[in-house]
Coordinates of C-alpha atoms in Angstrom, one line a residue:
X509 CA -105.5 -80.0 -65.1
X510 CA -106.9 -77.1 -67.2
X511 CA -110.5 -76.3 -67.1
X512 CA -113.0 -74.2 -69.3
X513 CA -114.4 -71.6 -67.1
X514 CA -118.0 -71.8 -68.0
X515 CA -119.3 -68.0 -68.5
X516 CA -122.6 -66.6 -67.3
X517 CA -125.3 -67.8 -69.8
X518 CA -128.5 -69.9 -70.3
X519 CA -128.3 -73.5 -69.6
X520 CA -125.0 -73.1 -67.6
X521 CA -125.7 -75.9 -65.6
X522 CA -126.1 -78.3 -68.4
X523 CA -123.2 -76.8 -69.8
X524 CA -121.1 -77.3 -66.2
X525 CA -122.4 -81.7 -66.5
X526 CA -121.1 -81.5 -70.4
X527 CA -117.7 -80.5 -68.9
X528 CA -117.3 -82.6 -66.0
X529 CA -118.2 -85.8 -68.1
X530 CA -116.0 -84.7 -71.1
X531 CA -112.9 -84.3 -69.0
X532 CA -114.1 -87.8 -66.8
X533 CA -114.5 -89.5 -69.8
X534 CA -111.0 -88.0 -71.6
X535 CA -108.8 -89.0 -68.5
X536 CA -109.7 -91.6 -66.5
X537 CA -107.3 -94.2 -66.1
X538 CA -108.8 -97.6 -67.7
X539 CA -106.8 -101.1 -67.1
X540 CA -107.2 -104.1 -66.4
X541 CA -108.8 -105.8 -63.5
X542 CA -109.3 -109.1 -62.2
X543 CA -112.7 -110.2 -60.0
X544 CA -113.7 -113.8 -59.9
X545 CA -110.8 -115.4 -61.0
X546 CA -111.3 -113.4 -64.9
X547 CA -109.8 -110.6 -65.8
X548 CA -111.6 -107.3 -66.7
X549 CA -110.0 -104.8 -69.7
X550 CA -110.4 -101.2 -70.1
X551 CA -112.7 -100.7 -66.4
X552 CA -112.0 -98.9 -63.1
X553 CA -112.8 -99.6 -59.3
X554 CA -115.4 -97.3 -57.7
X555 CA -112.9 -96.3 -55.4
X556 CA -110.3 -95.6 -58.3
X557 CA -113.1 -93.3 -60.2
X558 CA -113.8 -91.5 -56.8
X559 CA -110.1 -90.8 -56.0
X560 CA -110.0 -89.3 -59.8
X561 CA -113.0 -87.4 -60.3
X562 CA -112.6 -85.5 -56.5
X563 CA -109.0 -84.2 -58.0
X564 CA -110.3 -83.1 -61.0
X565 CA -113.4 -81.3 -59.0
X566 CA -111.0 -80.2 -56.4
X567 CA -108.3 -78.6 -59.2
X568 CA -111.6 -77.3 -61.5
X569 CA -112.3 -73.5 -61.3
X570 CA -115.9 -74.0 -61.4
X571 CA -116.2 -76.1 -58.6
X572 CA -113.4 -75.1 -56.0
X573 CA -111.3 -77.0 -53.5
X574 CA -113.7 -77.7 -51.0
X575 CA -115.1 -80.4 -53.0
X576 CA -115.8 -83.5 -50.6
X577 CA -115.5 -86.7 -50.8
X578 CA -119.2 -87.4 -50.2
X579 CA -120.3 -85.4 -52.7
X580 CA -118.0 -86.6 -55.2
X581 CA -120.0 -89.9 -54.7
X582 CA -122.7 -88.1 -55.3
X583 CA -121.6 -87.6 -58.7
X584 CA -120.8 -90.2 -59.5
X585 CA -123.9 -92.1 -58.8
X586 CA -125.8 -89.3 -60.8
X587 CA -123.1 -90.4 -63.3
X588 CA -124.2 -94.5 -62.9
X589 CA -128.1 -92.9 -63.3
X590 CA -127.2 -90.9 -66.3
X591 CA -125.5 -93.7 -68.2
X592 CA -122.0 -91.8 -68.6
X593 CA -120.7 -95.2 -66.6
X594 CA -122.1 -98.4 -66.2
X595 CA -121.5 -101.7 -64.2
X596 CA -119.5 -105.1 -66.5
X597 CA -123.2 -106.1 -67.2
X598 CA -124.0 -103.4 -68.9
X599 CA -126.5 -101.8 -66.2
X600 CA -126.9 -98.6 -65.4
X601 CA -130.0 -96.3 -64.2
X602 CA -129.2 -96.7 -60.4
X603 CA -127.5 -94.7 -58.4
X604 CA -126.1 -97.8 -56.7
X605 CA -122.6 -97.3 -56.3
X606 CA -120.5 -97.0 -53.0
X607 CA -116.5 -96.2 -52.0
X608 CA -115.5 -100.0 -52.8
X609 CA -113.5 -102.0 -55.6
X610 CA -116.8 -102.8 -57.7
X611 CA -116.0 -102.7 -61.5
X612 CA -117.3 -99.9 -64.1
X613 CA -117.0 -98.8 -67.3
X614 CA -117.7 -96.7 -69.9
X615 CA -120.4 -97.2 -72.2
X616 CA -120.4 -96.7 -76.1
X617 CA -123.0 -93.9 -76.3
X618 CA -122.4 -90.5 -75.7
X619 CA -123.3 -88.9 -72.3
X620 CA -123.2 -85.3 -73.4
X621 CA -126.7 -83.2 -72.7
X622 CA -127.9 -81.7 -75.4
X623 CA -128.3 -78.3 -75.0
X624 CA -132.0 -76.6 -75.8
X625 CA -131.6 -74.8 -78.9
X626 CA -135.1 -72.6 -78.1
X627 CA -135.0 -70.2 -75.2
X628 CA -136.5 -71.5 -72.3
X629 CA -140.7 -70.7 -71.8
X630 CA -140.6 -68.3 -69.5
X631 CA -137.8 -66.4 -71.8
X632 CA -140.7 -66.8 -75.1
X633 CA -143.6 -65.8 -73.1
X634 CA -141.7 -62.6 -71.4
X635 CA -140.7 -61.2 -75.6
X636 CA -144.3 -62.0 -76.2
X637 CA -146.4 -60.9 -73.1
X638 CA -144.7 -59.7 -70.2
X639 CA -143.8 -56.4 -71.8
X640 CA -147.4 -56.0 -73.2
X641 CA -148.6 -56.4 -70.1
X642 CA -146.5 -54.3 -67.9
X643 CA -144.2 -50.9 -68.2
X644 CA -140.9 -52.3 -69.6
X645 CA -138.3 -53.1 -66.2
X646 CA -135.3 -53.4 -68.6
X647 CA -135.4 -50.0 -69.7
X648 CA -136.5 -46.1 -67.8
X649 CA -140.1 -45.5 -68.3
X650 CA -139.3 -41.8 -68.2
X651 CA -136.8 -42.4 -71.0
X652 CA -138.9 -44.2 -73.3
X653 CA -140.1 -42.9 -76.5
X654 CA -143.8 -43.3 -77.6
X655 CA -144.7 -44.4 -80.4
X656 CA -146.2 -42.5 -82.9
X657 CA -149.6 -43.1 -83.9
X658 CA -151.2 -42.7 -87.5
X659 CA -152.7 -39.2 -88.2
X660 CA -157.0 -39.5 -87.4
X661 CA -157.0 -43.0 -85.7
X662 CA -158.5 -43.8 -82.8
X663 CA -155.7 -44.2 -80.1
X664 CA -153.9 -41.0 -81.6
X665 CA -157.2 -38.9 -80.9
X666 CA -157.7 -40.4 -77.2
X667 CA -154.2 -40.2 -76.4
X668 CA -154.0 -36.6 -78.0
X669 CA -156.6 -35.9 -75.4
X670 CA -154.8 -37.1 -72.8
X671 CA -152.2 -35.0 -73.1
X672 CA -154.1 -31.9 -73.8
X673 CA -155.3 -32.6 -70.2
X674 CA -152.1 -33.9 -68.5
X675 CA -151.2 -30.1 -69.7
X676 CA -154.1 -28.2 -68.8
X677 CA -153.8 -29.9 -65.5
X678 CA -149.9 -29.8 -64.3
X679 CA -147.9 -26.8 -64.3
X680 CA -144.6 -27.1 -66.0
X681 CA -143.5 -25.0 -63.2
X682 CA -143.8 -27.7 -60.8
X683 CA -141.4 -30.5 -60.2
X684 CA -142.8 -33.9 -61.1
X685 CA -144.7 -35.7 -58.4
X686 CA -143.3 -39.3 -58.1
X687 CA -145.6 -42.3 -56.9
X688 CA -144.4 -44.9 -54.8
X689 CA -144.7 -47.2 -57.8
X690 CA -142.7 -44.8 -59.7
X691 CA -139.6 -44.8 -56.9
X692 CA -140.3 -48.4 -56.6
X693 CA -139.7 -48.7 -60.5
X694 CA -136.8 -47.1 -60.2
X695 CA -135.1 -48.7 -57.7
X696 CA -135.6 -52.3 -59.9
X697 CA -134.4 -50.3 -63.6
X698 CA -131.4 -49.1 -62.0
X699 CA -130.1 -52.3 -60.0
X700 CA -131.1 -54.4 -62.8
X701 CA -128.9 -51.6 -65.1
X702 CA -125.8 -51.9 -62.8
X703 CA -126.3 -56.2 -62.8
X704 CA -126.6 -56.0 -66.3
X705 CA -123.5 -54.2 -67.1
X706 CA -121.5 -55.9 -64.5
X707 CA -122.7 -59.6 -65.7
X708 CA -121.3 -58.1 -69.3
X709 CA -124.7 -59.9 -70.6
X710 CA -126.2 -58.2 -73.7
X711 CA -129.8 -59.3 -72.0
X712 CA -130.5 -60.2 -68.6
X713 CA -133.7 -61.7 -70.4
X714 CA -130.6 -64.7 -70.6
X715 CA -130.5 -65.6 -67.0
X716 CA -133.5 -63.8 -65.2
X717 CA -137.4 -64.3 -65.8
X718 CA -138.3 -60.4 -65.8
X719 CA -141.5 -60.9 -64.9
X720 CA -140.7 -62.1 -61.3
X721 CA -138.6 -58.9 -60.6
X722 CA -140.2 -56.9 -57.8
X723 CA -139.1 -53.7 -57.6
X724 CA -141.0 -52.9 -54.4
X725 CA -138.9 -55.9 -52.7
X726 CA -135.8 -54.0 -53.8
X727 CA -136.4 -51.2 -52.5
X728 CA -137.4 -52.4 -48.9
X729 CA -134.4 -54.4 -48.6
X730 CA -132.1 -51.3 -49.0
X731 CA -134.0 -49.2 -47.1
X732 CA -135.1 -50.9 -43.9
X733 CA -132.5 -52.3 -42.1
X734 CA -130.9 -52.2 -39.0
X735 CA -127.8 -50.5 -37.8
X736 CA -125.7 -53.7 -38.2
X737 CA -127.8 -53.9 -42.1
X738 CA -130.0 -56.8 -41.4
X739 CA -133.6 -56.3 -43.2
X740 CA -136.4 -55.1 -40.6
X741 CA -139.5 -56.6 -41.4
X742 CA -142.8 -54.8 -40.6
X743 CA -145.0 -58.0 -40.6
X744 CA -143.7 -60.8 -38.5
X745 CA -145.6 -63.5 -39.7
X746 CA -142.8 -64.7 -41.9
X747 CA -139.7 -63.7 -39.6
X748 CA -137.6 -66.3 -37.7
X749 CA -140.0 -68.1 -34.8
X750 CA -138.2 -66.6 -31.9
X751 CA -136.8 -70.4 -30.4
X752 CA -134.9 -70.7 -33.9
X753 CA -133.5 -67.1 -33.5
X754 CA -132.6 -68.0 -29.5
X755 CA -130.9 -70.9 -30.9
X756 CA -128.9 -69.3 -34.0
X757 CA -127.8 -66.5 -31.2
X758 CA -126.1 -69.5 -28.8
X759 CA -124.2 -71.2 -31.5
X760 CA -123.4 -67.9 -32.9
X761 CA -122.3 -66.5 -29.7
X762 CA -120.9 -69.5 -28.0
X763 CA -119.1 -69.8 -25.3
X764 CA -121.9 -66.8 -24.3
X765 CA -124.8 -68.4 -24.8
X766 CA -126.4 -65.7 -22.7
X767 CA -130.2 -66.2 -24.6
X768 CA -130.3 -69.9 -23.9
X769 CA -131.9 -69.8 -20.3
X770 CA -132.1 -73.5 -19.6
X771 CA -128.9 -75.5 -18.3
X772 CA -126.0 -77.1 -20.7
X773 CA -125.7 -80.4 -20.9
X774 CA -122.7 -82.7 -22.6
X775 CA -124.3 -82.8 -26.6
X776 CA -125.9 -80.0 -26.0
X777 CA -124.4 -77.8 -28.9
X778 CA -125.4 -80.2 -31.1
X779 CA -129.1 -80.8 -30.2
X780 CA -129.2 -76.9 -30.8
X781 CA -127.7 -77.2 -34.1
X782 CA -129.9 -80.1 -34.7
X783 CA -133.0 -77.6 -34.3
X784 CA -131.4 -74.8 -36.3
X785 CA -130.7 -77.3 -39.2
X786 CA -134.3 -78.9 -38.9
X787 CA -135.9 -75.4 -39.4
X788 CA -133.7 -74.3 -42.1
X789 CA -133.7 -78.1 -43.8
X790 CA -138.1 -77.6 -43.5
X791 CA -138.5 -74.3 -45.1
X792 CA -140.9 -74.8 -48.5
X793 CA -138.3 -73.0 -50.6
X794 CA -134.4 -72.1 -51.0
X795 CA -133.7 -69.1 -49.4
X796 CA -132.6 -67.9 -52.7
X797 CA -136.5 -68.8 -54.2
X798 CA -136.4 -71.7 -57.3
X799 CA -137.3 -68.9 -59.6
X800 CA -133.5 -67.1 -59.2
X801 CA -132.1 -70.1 -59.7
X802 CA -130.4 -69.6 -62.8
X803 CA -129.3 -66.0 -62.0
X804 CA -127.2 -67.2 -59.2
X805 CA -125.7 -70.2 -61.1
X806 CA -124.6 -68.1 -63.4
X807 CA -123.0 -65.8 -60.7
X808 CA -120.9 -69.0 -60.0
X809 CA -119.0 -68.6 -63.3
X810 CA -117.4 -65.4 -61.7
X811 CA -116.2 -66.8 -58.9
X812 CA -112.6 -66.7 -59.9
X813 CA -109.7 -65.0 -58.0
X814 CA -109.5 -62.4 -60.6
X815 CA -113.1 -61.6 -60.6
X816 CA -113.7 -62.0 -57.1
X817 CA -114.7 -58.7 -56.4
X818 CA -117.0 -58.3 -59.5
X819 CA -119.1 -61.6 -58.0
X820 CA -119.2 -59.6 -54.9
X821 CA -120.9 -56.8 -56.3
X822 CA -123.1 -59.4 -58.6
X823 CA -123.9 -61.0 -55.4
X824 CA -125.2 -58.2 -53.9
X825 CA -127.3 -56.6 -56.3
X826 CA -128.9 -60.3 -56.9
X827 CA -129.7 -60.8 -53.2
X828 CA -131.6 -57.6 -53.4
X829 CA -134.2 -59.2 -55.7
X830 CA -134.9 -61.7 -53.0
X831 CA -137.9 -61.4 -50.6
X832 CA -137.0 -59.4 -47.5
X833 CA -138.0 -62.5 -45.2
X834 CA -135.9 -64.7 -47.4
X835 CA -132.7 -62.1 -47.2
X836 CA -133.4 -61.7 -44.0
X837 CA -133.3 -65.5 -43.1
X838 CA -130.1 -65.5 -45.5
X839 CA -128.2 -62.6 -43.6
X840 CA -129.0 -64.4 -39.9
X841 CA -127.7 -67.8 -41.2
X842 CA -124.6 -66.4 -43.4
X843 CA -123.8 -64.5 -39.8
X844 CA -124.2 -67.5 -37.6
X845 CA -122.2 -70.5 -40.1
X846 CA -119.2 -67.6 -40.9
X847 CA -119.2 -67.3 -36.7
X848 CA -119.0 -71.0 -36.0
X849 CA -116.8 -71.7 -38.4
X850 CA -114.0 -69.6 -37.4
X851 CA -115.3 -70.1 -33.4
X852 CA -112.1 -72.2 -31.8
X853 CA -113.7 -72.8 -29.0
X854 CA -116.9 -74.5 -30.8
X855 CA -117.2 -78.0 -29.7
X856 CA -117.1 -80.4 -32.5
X857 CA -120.4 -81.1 -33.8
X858 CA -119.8 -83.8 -36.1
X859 CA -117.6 -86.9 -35.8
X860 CA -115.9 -87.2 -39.2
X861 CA -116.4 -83.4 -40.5
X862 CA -114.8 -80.1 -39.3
X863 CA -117.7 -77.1 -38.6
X864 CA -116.6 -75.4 -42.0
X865 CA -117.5 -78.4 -43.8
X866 CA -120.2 -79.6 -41.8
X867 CA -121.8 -75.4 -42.6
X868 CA -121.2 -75.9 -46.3
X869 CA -122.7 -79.8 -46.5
X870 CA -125.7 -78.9 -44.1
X871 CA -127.1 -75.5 -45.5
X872 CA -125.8 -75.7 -48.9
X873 CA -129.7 -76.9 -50.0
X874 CA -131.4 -74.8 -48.0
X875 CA -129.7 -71.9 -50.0
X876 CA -129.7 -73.0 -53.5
X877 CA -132.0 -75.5 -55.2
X878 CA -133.7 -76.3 -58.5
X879 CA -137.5 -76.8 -58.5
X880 CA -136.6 -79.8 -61.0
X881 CA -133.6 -82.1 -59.8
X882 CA -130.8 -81.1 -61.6
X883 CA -127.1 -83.5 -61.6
X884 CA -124.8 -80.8 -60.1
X885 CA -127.5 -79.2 -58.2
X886 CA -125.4 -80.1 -54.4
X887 CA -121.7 -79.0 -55.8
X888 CA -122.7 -75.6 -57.5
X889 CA -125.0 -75.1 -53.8
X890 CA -122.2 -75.8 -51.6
X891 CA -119.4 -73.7 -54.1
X892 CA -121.7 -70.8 -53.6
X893 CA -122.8 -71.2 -49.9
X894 CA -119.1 -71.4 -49.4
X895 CA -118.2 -68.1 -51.0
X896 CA -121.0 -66.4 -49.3
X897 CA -119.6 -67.7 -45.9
X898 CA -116.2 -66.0 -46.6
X899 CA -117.7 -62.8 -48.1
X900 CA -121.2 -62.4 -46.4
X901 CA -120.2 -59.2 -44.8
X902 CA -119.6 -56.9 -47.8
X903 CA -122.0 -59.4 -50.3
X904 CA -125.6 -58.6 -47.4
X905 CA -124.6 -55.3 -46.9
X906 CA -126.9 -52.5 -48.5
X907 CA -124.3 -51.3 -51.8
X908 CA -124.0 -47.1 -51.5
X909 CA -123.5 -46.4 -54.6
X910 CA -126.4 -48.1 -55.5
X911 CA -128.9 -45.7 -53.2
X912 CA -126.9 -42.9 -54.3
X913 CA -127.4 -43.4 -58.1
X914 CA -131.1 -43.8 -57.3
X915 CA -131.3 -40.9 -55.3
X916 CA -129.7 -39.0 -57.7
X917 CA -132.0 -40.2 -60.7
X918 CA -134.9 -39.0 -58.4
X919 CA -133.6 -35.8 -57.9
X920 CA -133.3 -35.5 -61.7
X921 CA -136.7 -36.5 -62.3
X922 CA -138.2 -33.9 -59.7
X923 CA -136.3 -31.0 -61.2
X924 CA -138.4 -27.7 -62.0
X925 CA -139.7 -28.7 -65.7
X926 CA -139.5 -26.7 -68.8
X927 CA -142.6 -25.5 -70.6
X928 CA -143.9 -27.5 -73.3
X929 CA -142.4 -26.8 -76.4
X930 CA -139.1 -25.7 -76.0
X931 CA -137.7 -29.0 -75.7
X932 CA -138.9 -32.4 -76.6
X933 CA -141.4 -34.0 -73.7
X934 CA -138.8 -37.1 -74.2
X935 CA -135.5 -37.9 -73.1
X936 CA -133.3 -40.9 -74.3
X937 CA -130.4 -43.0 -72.7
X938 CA -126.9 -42.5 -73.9
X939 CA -125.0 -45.6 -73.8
X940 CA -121.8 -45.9 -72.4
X941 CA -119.0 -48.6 -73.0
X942 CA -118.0 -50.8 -69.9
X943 CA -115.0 -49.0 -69.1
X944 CA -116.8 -45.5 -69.1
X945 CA -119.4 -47.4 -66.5
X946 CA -117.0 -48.8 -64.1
X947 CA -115.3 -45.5 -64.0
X948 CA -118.3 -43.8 -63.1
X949 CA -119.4 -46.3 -61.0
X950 CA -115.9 -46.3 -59.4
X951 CA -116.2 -42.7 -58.9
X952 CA -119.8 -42.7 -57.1
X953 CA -118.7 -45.6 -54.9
X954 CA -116.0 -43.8 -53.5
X955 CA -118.0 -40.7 -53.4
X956 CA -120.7 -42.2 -51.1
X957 CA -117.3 -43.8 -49.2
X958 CA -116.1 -40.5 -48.5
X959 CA -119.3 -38.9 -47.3
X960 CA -119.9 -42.1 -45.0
X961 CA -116.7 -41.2 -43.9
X962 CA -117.0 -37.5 -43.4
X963 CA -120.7 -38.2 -41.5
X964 CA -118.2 -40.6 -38.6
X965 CA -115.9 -38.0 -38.6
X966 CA -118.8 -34.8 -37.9
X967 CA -120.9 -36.9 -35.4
X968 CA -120.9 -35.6 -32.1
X969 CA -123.1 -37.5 -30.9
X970 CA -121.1 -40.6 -31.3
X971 CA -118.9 -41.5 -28.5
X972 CA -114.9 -41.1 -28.9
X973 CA -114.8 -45.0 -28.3
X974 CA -117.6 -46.0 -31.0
X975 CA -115.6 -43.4 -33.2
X976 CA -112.5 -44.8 -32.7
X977 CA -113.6 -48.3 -33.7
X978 CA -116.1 -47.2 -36.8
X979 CA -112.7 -45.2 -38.1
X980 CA -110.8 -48.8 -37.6
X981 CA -113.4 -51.0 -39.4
X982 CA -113.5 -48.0 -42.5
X983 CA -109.8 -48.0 -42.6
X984 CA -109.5 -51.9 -42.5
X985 CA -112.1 -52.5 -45.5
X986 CA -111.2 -48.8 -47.5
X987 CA -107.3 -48.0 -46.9
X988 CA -107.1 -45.7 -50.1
X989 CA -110.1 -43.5 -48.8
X990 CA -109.4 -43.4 -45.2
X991 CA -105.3 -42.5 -46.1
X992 CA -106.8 -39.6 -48.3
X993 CA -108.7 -38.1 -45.4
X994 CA -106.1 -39.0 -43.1
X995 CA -102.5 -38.9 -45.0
X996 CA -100.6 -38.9 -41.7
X997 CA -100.7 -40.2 -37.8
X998 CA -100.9 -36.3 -37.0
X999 CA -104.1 -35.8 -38.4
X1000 CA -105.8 -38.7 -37.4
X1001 CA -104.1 -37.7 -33.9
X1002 CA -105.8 -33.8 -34.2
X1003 CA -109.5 -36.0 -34.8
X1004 CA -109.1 -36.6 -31.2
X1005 CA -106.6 -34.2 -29.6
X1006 CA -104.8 -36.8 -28.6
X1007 CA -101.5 -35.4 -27.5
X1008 CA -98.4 -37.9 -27.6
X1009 CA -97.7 -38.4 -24.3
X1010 CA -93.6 -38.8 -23.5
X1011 CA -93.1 -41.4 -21.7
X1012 CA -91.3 -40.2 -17.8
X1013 CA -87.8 -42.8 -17.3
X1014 CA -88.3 -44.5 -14.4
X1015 CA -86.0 -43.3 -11.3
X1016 CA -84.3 -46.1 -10.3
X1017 CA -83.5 -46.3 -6.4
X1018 CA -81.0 -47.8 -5.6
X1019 CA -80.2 -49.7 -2.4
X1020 CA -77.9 -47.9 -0.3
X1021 CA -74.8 -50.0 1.1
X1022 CA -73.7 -49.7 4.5
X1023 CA -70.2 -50.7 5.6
X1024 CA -70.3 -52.7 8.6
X1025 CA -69.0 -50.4 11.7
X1026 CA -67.0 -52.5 13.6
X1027 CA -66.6 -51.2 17.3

C-alpha cells in the first residue's frame, strides 16, 4: 500500500507511531469470530494482526523489507500497552500478546500521539542561553558582525580599547594566527553548514541540541585515522579491550582465524560471537550517544532509493559528531557484521535466523537507542543498522570534500590582511540556493577525487601491484573520474608500459606415420 514518507523534522518518531496506527487502524480486516461456543463481531486473531501489520511494515518506505516477524510482535504488544488494541474484555496496558488465535479489537478512543506543540527544552534553553554563553556554531565567527554599541557607554569605551590594542599590537601585514580552537571551530561550522543544507532543514536547531556539538571531536575523527580510515585513538583507555578485538578479527576473518591462538571446537563460532555480542550488548551507551538520537532518526526519512546517496552523505557528516571511541567502535563492528554477513563459509550461528538477520536483530540496540523508551525505538534501529551494513564503506570513510573546503577556509583566513581602513574589518556570508551548493559541492568533490587520483598515479614509491589494485578500487567506486584520466585501454596501458604481448600459435607436431615394410 501507499505510505507517507515522513520527512526530517522534530518529533519524527511520534510522527512515524501516528502513521503506523492510522494505516493499522484504516485496514485491518475485522470479522467475525467464534471462541467458546459465541461468536465475536468486528475482532481479529493475534496471528491475523501479525500477518497484516508485517506486510504493511515490510511494503512501508520508512521501515524497509527486512522487517521481521519478531519485531512485528513487538509492535504490536507496544500497540496492546498503548491502548490502540485491546483484548474482548476491554483490557489493555500489557504487552501480553503472542503468535496465537487470541481475540482483539479496537477500542473507541483514539490512539494518535499528540504531538508537542512547544519545542523541546533543550531547543528553548539553546535560543535563550547556549548562544550567550558560547561563540555561535551555526554561523562563522569570523563572518559575524558586531554589534554596535551606543556612543559613551561603557562596553563601547572598553571594547574601543580593545581594538585600539588588537591594532597597536598585530600588523596587518601578517597573516592571521589561527588557534587550535579556532581550526577546531571551523571544522564543526563548516560540517554542520554542508549537514544543514543537505538535510534541506531551515535550522538544524530542529533535530540537533547545538550545545553538544564538539568541534574538536570532529576534527580528530577526520584527521586521525589509519590507512584503511579507522579513527586512531591516542588514549587507550576507552578503545576495544584487546580479547573483544581478537574476537571481532576471527568472525571477521573466518575461515582464518589466524588471532585466535587456542584450538576450535564444534560451537565454537558461536561462543565467540556470544562474547562480541555480550561486550557490545554491555556498553553504557549507543554507539551513536542518546543525545544524537534524533538527528539520526531523522536521517531515516532519507533513506529512500532516490535519496540514497544524499543519506550517505548525511550519514557521514553525522557520524563525525560522534566520539572518536564511539566511531571507532562503530567502524570495527560495521566492518565485522557487513563481513559475516556476506561470509559463505560462516557456520550458522543461529537456528531459526540467517547471519544478516541475526547482525541486524543483535546490534540494532547497541547502535541506536532513546534514553527514554520510545514505541518504534527496535524497527527504526535495525532500518538504520541495516543501511549502515550495506553502505559502511563509503558512510565511515573520512568525506574529501569536506577536508578540502576546510582547508581552503583556513587558507582564506590566513591570507596577508589589508590595513585598517580600506575595507571594513568584517566580512558577511552570501547565501546560495541549494542547486548553486550542490554544484559547488559537486565540483569540489570531484576535485579532491581527481587529485586522490593524480597522487596514485605519481607515487613511486607505491608498488606496481598496490597501484594496480588502488586504480581498480577508484575505478569501481568513481567510473566518470577514472574514464576522464584514463579515456582509453592505451593510456591506462602506457601507466605501466605494459606492452600487449601477441600471443605465439602453438606448433603442432604431428606424429609421423610409418608404413609397415614388409620384407
Amino acid at each position: 500500500m501507499d505510505s507517507r514518507i515522513i520527512t526530517p523534522g522534530p518529533y519524527r518518531a511520534t510522527k512515524l507511531w501516528n502513521e503506523v496506527t492510522k494505516h493499522f487502524r484504516a485496514g485491518m480486516p475485522l470479522r467475525k469470530h467464534r471462541q467458546h461456543f459465541k461468536a465475536y463481531g468486528n475482532c481479529f486473531t493475534a496471528s491475523e494482526a501479525i500477518d497484516w501489520l508485517h506486510h504493511l511494515l515490510k511494503t512501508n518506505s520508512n521501515f524497509g523489507s527486512e522487517v521481521t516477524r519478531q519485531q512485528t510482535i513487538q509492535l504490536l504488544r507496544k500497540f496492546l500497552k498503548n491502548h490502540v488494541i485491546e483484548d474482548l474484555k476491554g483490557r489493555w496496558g500489557t504487552e501480553d500478546l503472542e503468535d496465537n488465535n487470541s481475540l482483539y479489537r479496537f477500542p473507541s478512543t483514539s490512539p494518535v500521539k499528540t504531538i508537542p506543540s512547544r519545542p523541546p527544552l533543550w531547543k528553548r534553553s539553546s535560543l535563550e542561553n547556549v548562544f550567550k554563553e558560547r561563540e555561535p556554531i551555526f554561523k562563522m565567527p569570523q563572518f559575524s558582525k558586531k554589534t554596535p554599541k551606543r556612543p559613551g557607554s561603557v562596553d563601547s569605551k572598553e571594547e574601543q580599547e580593545n581594538e585600539d590594542v588588537t591594532e597597536n599590537q598585530g600588523n596587518d601585514d601578517f597573516p592571521k594566527q589561527l588557534s587550535s580552537k579556532d581550526i577546531d571551530d571551523i571544522w564543526g561550522n563548516i560540517t554542520l553548514i554542508h549537514l544543514q543544507k543537505i538535510l534541506c532543514l531551515p535550522s538544524l536547531e530542529e533535530v540537533l541540541n547545538p550545545a553538544q556539538i564538539k568541534p574538536n571531536y570532529i576534527r580528530y575523527n577526520m584527521t586521525n585515522t589509519s590507512k584503511h580510515g579507522v579513527v586512531v585513538l591516542q588514549d587507550k583507555t576507552d578503545d576495544l579491550p584487546h580479547w573483544v578485538l581478537s574476537a571481532m578479527k576471527c568472525l571477521a576473518n573466518w575461515p582464518k582465524n589466524n588471532d585466535m591462538s587456542q584450538s576450535t571446537y564444534i560451537g565454537f563460532e558461536r561462543d565467540v560471537f556470544r562474547t562480541v555480542a555480550d561486550y557490545f550488548l554491555n556498553l553504557p551507551e549507543p554507539l551513536l550517544t542518546f543525545e544524537f538520537y534524533e538527528l539520526f532518526v531523522n536521517i531515516l526519512g532519507l533513506l529512500q532509493p532516490h535519496l540514497e546517496r544524499v543519506a550517505i552523505e548525511a550519514l557521514q557528516l553525522c557520524c563525525l559528531l560522534l566520539p572518536p571511541a564511539n566511531r571507532r567502535k562503530l567502524q570495527l563492528l560495521m566492518r565485522m557484521i557487513s563481513r559475516m554477513s556476506q561470509n559463505v563459509d560462516m557456520p550458522r550461528l543461529h537456528d531459526a535466523m540467517g547471519t544478516r538477520s541475526l547482525m541486524i536483530q543483535t546490534f540494532s540496540r547497541c547502535v541506536l537507542c532513546c534514553a527514554e523508551e520510545v514505541d518504534l525505538d527496535e524497527l527504526l534501529a535495525s532500518r538504520l543498522v541495516s543501511f549502515l551494513m550495506d553502505h559502511h564503506q563509503d558512510i565511515l570513510q573520512v568525506p574529501c570534500y569536506l577536508q578540502t573546503a576546510v582547508q581552503d577556509h583556513i587558507q582564506y583566513l590566513q591570507r596577508p590582511r589589508v590595513k585598517q581602513g580600506t575595507v571594513p574589518s568584517y566580512y558577511f556570508c552570501k547565501q546560495i540556493s541549494t542547486q548553486e551548493f550542490e554544484e559547488q559541492r559537486l565540483a569540489t568533490s570531484q576535485a579532491a577525487m581527481m587529485e586522490l587520483l593524480e597522487n596514485i598515479v605519481r607515487d613511486r614509491n607505491l608498488a606496481v601491484k598496490d597501484k594496480k589494485k588502488k586504480l581498480k578500487q577508484f575505478q569501481k567506486q568513481y567510473p566518470d573520474i577514472y574514464h576522464n584520466r584514463f579515456p582509453t585501454t592505451e593510456s591506462e596501458a602506457k601507466l605501466f608500459g605494459d606492452k600487449p604481448t601477441i600471443k605465439q600459435p602453438m606448433l603442432m607436431l604431428k606424429k609421423p606415420k610409418f608404413k609397415s615394410l614388409r620384407y
